[in-house]
Tab-separated table of C-alpha atoms and ligand atoms in Angstrom:
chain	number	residue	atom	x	y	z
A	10	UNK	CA	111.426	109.544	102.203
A	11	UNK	CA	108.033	108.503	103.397
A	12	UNK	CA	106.939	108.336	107.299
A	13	UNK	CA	104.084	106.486	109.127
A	14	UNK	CA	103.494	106.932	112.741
A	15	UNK	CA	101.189	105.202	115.199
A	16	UNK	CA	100.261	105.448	118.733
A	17	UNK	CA	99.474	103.276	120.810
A	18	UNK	CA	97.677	103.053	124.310
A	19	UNK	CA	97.663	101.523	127.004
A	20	UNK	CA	97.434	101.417	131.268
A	21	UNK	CA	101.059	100.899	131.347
A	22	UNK	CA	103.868	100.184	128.853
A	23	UNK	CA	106.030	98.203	131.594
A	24	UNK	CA	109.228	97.155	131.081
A	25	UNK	CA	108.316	93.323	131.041
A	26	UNK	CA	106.173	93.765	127.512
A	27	UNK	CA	108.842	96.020	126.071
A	28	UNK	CA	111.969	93.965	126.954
A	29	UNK	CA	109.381	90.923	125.302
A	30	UNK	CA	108.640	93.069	122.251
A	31	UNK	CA	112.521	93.972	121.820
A	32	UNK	CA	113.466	90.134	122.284
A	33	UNK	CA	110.864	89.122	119.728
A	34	UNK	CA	112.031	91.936	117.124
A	35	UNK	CA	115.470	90.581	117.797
A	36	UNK	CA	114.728	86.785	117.038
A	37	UNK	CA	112.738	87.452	114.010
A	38	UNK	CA	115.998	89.613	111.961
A	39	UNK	CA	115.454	92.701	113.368
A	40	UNK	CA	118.545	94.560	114.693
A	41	UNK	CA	118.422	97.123	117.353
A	42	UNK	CA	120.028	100.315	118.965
A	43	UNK	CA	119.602	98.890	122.591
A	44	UNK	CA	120.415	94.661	122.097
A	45	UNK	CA	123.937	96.181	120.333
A	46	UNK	CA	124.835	98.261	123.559
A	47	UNK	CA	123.509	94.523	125.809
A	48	UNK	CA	125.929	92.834	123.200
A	49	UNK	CA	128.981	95.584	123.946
A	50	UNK	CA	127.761	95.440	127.913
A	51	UNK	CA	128.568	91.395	127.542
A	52	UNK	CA	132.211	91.948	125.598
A	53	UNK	CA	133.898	94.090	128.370
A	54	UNK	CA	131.746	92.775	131.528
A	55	UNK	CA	131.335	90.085	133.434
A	56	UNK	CA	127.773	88.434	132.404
A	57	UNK	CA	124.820	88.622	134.890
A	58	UNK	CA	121.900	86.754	134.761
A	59	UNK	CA	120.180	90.004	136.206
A	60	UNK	CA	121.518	92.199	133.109
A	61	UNK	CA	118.355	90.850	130.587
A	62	UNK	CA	116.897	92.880	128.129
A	63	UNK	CA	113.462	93.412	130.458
A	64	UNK	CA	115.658	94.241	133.241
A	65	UNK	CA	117.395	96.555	131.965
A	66	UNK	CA	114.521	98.273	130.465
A	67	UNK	CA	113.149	98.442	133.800
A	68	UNK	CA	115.829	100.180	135.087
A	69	UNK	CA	115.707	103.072	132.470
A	70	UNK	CA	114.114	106.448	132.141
A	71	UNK	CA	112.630	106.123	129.090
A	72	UNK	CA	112.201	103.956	126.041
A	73	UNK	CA	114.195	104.338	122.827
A	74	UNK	CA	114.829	102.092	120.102
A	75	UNK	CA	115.798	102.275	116.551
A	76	UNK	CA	115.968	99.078	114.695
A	77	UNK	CA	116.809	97.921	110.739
A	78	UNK	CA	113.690	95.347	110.116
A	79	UNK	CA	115.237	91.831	108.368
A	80	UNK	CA	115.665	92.370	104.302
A	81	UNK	CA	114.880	96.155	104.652
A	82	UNK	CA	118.461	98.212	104.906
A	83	UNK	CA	116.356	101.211	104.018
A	84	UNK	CA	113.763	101.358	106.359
A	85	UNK	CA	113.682	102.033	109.873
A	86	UNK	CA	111.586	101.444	112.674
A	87	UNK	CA	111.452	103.943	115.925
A	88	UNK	CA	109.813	102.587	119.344
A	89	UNK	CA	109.574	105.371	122.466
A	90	UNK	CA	107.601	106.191	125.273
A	91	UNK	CA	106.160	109.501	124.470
A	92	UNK	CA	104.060	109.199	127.407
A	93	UNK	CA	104.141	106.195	130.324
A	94	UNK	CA	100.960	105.237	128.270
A	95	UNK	CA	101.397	106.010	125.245
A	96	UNK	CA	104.333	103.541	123.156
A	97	UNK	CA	104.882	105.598	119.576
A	98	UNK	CA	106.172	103.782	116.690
A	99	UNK	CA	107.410	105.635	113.681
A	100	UNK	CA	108.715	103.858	110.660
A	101	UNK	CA	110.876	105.497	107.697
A	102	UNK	CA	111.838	104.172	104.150
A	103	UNK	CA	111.986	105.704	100.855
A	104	UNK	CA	108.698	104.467	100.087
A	105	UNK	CA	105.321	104.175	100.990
A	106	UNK	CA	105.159	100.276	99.947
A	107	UNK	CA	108.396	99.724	102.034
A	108	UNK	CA	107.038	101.901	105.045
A	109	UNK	CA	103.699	99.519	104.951
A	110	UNK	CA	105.102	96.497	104.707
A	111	UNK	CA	107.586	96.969	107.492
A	112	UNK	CA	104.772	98.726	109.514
A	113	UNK	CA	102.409	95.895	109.116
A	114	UNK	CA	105.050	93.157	109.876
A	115	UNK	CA	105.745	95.096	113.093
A	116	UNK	CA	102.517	95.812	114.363
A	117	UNK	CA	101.990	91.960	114.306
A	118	UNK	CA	105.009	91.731	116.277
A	119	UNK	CA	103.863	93.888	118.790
A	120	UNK	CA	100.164	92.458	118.981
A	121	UNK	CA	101.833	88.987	119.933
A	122	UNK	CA	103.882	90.843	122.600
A	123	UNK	CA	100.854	92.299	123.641
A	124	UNK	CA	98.831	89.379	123.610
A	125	UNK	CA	95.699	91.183	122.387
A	126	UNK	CA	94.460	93.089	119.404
A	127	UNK	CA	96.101	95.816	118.444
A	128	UNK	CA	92.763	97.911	117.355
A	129	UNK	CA	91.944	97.859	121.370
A	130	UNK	CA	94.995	99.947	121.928
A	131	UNK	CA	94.211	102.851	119.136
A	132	UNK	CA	90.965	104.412	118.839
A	133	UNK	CA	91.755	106.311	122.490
A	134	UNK	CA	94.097	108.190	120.217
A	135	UNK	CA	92.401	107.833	116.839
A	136	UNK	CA	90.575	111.257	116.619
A	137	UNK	CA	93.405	113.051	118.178
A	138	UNK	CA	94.048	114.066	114.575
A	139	UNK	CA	91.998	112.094	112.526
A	140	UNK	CA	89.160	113.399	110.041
A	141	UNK	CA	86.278	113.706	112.288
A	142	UNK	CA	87.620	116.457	114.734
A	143	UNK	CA	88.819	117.880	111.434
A	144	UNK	CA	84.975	117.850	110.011
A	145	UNK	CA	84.147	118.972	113.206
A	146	UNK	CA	86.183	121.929	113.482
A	147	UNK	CA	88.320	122.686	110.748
A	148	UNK	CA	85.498	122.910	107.992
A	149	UNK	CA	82.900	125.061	110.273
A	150	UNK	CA	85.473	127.522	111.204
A	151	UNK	CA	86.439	128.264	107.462
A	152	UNK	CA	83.052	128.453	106.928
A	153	UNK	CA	82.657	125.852	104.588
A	154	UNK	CA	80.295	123.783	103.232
A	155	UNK	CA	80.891	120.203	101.944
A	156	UNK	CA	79.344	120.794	98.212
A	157	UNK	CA	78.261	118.185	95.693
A	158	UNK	CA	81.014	118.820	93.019
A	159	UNK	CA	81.025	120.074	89.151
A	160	UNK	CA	77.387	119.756	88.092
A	161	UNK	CA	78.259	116.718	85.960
A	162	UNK	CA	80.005	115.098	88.669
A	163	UNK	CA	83.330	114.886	86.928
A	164	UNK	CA	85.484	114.272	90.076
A	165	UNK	CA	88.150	112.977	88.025
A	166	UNK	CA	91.470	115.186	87.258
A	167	UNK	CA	91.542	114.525	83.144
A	168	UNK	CA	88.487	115.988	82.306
A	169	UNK	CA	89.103	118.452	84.523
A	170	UNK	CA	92.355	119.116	83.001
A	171	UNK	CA	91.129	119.338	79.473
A	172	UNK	CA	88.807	121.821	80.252
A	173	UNK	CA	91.558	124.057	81.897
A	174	UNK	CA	93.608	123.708	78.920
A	175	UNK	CA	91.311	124.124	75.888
A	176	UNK	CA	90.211	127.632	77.336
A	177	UNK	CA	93.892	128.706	76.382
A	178	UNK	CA	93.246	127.734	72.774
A	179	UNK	CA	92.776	130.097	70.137
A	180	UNK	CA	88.831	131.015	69.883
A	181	UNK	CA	86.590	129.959	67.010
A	182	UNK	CA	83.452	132.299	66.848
A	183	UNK	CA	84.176	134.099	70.151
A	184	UNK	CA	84.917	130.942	72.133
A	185	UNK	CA	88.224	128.738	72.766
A	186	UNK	CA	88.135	125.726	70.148
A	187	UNK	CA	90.865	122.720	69.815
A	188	UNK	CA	90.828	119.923	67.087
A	189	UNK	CA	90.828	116.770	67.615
A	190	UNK	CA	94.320	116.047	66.525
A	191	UNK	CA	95.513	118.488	69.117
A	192	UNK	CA	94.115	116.053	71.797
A	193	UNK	CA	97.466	114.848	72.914
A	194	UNK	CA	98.485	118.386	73.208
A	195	UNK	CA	95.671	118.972	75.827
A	196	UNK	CA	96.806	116.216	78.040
A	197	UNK	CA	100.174	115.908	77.510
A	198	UNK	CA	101.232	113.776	80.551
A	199	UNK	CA	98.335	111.179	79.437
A	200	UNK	CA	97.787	108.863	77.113
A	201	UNK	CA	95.684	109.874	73.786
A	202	UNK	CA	92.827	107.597	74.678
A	203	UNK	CA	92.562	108.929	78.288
A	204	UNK	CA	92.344	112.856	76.619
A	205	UNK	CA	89.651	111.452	74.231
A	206	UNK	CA	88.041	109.814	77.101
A	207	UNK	CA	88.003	113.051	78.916
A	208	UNK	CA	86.648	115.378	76.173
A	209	UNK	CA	83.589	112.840	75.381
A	210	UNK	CA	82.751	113.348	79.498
A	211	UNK	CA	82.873	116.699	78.385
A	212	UNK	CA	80.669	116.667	75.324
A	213	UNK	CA	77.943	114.909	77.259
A	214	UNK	CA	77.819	116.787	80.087
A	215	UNK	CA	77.329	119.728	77.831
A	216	UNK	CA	80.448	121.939	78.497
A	217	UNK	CA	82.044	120.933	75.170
A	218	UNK	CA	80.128	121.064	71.461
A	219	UNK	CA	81.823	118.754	68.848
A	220	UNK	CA	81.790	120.034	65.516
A	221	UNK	CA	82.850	118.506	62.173
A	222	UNK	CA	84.943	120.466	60.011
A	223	UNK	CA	86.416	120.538	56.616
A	224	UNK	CA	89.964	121.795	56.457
A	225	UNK	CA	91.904	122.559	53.189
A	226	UNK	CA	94.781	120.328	52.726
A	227	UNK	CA	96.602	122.747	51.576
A	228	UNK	CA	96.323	126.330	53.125
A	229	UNK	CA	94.868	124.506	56.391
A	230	UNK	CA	91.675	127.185	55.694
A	231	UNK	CA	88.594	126.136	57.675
A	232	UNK	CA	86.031	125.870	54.477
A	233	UNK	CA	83.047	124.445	56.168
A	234	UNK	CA	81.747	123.017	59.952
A	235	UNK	CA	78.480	121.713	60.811
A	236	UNK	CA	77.017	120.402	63.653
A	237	UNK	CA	75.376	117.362	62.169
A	238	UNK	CA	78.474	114.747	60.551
A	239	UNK	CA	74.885	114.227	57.677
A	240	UNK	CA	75.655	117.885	56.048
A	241	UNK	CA	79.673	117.482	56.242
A	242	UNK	CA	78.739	113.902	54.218
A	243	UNK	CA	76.826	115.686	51.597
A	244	UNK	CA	78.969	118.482	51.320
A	245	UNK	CA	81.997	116.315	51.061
A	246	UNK	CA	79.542	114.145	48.119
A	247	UNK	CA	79.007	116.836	45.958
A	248	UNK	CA	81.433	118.878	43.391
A	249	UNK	CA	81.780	121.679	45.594
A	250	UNK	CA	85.423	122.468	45.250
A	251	UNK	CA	87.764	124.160	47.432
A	252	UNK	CA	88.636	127.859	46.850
A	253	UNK	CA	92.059	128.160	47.784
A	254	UNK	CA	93.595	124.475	46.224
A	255	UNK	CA	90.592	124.173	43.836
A	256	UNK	CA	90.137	120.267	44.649
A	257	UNK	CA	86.971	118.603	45.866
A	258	UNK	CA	85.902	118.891	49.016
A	259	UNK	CA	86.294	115.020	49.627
A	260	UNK	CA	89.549	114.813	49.063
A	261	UNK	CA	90.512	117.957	51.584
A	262	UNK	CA	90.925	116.923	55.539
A	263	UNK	CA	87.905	116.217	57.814
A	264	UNK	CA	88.375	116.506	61.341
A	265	UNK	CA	86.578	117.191	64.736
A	266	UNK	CA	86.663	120.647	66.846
A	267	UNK	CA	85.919	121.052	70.308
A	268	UNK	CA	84.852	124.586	71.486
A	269	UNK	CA	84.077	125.171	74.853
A	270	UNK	CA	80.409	126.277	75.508
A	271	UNK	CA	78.868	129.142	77.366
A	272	UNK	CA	77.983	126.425	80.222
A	273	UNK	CA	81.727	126.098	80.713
A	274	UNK	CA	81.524	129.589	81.809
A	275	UNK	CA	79.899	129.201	85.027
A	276	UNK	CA	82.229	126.338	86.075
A	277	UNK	CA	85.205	128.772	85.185
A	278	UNK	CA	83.575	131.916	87.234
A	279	UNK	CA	84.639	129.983	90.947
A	280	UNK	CA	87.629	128.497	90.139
A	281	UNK	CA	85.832	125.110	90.662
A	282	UNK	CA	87.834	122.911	87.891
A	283	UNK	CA	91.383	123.837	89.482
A	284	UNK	CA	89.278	123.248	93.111
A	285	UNK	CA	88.431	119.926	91.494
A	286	UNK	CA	91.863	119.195	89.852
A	287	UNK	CA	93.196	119.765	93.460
A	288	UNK	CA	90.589	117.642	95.073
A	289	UNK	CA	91.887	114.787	93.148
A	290	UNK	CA	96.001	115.323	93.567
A	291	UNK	CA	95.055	115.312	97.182
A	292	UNK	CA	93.525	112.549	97.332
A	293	UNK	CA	95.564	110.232	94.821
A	294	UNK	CA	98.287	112.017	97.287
A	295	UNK	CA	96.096	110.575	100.638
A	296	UNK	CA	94.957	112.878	102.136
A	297	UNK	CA	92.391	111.654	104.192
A	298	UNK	CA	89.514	113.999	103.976
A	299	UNK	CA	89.515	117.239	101.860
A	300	UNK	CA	86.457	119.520	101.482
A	301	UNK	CA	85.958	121.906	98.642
A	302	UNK	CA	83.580	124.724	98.228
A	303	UNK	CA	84.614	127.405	95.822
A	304	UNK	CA	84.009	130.932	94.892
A	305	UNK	CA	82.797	132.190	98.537
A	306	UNK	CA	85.756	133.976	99.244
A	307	UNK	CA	89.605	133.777	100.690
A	308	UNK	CA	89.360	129.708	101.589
A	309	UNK	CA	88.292	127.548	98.636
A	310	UNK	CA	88.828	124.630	100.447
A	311	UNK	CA	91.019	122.264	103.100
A	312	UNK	CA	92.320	118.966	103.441
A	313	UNK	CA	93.580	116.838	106.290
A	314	UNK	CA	96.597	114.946	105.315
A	315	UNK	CA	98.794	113.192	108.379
A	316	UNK	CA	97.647	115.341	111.233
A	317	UNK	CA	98.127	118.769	109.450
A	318	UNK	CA	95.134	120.988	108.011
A	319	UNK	CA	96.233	121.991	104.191
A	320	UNK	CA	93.728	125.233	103.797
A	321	UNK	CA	93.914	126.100	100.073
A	322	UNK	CA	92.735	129.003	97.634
A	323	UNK	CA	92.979	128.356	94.242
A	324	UNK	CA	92.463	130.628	91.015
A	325	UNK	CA	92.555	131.641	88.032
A	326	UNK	CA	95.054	134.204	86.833
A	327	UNK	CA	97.896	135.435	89.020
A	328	UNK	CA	96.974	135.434	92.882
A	329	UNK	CA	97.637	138.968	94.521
A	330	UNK	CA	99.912	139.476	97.939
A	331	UNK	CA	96.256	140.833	99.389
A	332	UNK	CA	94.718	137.010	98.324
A	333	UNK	CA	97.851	135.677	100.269
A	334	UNK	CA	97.273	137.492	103.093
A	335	UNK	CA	93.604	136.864	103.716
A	336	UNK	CA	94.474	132.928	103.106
A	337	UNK	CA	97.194	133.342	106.092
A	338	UNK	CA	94.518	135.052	108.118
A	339	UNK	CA	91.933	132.188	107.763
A	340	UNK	CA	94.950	129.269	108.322
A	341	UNK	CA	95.480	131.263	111.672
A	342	UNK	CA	91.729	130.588	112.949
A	343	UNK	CA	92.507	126.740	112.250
A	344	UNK	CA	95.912	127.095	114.246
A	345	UNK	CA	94.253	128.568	117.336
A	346	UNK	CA	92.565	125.233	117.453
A	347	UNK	CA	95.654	123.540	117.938
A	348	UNK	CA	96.408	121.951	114.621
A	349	UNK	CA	99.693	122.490	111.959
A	350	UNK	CA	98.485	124.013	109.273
A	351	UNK	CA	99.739	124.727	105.975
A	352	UNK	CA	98.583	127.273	103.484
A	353	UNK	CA	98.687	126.619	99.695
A	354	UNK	CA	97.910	129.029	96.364
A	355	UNK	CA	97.144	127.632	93.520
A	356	UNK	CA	97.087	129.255	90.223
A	357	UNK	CA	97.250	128.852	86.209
A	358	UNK	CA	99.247	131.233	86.130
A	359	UNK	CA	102.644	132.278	87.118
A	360	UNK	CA	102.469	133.909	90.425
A	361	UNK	CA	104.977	136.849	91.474
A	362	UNK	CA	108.167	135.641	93.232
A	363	UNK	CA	107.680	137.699	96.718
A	364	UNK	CA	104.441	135.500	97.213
A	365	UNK	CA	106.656	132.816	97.855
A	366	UNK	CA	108.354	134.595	100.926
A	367	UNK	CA	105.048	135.293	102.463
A	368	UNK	CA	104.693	131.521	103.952
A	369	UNK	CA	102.137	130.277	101.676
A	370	UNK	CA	103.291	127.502	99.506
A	371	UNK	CA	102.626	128.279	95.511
A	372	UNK	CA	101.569	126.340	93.053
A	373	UNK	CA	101.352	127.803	89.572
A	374	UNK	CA	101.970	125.090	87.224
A	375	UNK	CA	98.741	122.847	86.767
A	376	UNK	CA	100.266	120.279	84.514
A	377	UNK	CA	102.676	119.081	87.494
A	378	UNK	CA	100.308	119.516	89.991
A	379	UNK	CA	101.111	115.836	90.977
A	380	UNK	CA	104.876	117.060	91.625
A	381	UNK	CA	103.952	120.115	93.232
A	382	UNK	CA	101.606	118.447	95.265
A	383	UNK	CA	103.755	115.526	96.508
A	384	UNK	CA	106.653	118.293	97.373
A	385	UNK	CA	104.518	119.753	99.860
A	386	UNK	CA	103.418	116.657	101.729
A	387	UNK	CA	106.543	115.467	102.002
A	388	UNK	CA	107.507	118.766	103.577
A	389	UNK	CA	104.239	118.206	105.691
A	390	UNK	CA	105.546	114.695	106.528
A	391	UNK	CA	109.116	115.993	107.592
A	392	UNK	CA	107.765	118.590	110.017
A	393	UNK	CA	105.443	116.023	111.430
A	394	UNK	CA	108.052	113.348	111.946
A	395	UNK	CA	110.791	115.852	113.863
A	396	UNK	CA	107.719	116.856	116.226
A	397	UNK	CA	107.436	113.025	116.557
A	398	UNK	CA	110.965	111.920	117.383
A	399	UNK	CA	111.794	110.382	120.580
A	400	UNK	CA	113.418	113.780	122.528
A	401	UNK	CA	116.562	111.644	123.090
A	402	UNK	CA	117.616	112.405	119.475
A	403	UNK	CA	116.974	115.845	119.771
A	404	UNK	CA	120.371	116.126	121.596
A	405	UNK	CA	122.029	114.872	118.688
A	406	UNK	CA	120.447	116.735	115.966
A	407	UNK	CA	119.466	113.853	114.384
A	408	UNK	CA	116.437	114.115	111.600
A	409	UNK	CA	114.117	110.946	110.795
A	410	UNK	CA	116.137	111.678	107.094
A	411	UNK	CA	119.735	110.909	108.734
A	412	UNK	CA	118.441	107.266	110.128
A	413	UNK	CA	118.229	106.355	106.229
A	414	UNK	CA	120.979	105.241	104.849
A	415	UNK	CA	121.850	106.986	101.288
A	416	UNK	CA	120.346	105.626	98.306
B	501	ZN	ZN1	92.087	123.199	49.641
């Protein structure tokens, strides 16, 4: 399920525009809570010309309408009056493409019942939530600082990803090495060219050295690397043979390693490619702002993401209930400024099962972080969307989830 909600102000939301708005909705395919109880009014009354759809309104508390947009049985749109000047409008689908679409169909709906633009009637209520109150107040109070990312700039989750996952390979000379035909195996949720992609970023920016190596065809014994492919070519050229199969050495297997440099090291020390990998599932994930500055202490970042401050520690190795604690601590100064907050963990490694319980939402498997990632939000998005609902449902127990029809 996905959820988008706007506000939208005004002097007055009087009954007049509403009753226009629901009678426009209604002529365009849109079917509605409040012009099915007019239509039962009609069947066991006598019709009155003072009974309209405005009129009614008028006559009414409060404003509540749930309606089933034309050609979209699995989206829904909610109107209410949260405040006399303030008309909310929440739509729900199974999709963010469906959710858009209907939402941007609607809101033209609503600008023609208006008979103005629309972006006149938001920006009173833009920063209510939005990203610059959250630069503003979020980011000094967790004492962070907005930093310029890896020192090649890779702000892109494959390389990132690579890097995380050739320091688990077996070490060659003291330090993690992978060949190249284990490439796949490094990103396995990507395509080959994509890993190779990512490990050339690498190479450049100096974290990863390429060497060429000669491997027995055989045995699969290492029998010679160099840096330069010039002394593999000669070596391969000449009648050296090998001395576990005994054949030449150009007719045994030449193939590229990648071993992970000592410059690779200082990235590693403050956790910045999982801060970096996280950066990027946030944002693919829309978040609208997220700020990372690792390796200063129980915070390594936050995000913004619908209204609700995601304050995040990741790290490597298993995270500790003390870690846990000191991230709930620091989520508690953001909550004192009046925001939701959430608090996320996320490690490479498997994390201890009463973490879990603590409230802080784990993540220990980097190569779903994607999945992991989305599961939260939409958790986010849930919590938001009940604290949205018109209080007329609340009655009825009815979640933004029940409107939907099943799938
Ligand atoms: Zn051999």
């Amino acid at each position: 399920m996905y959820v988008e909600s706007v506000d939208f102000k005004r002097q007055a939301w009087d009954a007049k525009i509403l009753g226009d708005l629901l009678t426009r909705l209604i002529a365009n395919g849109y079917q509605g809570l409040l012009a099915e109880i007019h239509q039962a009014a009609g069947r066991f009354s006598r019709p009155r010309p003072d009974r309209s759809l405005p009129n009614s309104l008028g006559q009414a508390d409060g404003f509540t309408d749930v309606l089933i947009p034309p050609a979209q049985p699995h989206t829904r749109v909610i109107f209410f009056l949260a405040q006399p000047d303030l008309l909310r409008m929440i739509v729900a689908g199974r999709n963010q493409t469906e959710v858009r679409r209907v939402a941007t169909a609607t809101k033209m709906h609503l600008e023609a019942a208006v008979g103005g633009h629309l972006s006149e009637l938001l920006p009173a209520v833009a920063d209510r939530e939005g990203p610059d109150r959250f630069r503003r107040e979020v980011v000094p109070a967790l004492h962070l600082t907005a930093s310029g990312g890896l020192v090649v700039g890779l702000r892109d989750g494959a390389p990132m990803q690579v890097m995380l996952a050739l320091r688990r390979q077996p070490a060659f000379r003291g330090r993690p090495t992978a060949l190249g035909s284990q490439l796949t195996t490094l990103l396995p949720d990507k395509p080959t060219e994509q890993a190779r992609e990512a490990m050339e970023r690498l190479v450049s920016s100096g974290i990863v050295e390429r060497w060429h190596v000669v491997i027995c065809r055989t045995g699969g014994q290492w029998l010679a690397v160099a840096q330069g492919l010039d002394e593999i070519k000669s070596l391969i050229g000449s009648n050296v043979a090998c001395p576990h199969c005994g054949v030449r050495m150009g007719e045994e297997i030449q193939e590229v390693a990648y071993r992970l440099t000592e410059a690779a090291d200082a990235q590693f020390a403050d956790n910045r490619p999982l801060c970096e990998l996280l950066d990027a599932a946030l944002r693919r994930a829309g978040a609208e702002a997220v700020v990372i500055d690792p390796g200063r202490g129980a915070v390594d970042g936050a995000a913004l993401y619908h209204g609700t401050v995601l304050v995040f520690r990741a790290r490597s190795g298993a995270p500790s209930a003390e870690e846990a604690a000191q991230l709930l601590e620091q989520s508690r100064h953001v909550e004192q400024q009046g925001w939701r907050v959430v608090s996320m963990l996320v490690c490479d490694q498997p994390a201890p099962a009463d973490l879990r319980q603590s409230g802080v939402f784990v993540v220990d498997n980097i190569s779903r972080l994607d999945a992991a990632v989305e599961e939260i939000l939409s958790k986010v998005r849930e919590q938001q969307t009940s604290a949205l609902l018109p209080p007329v449902l609340r009655p009825l127990a009815i979640s933004v989830a029940d409107l939907l029809p099943p799938e």
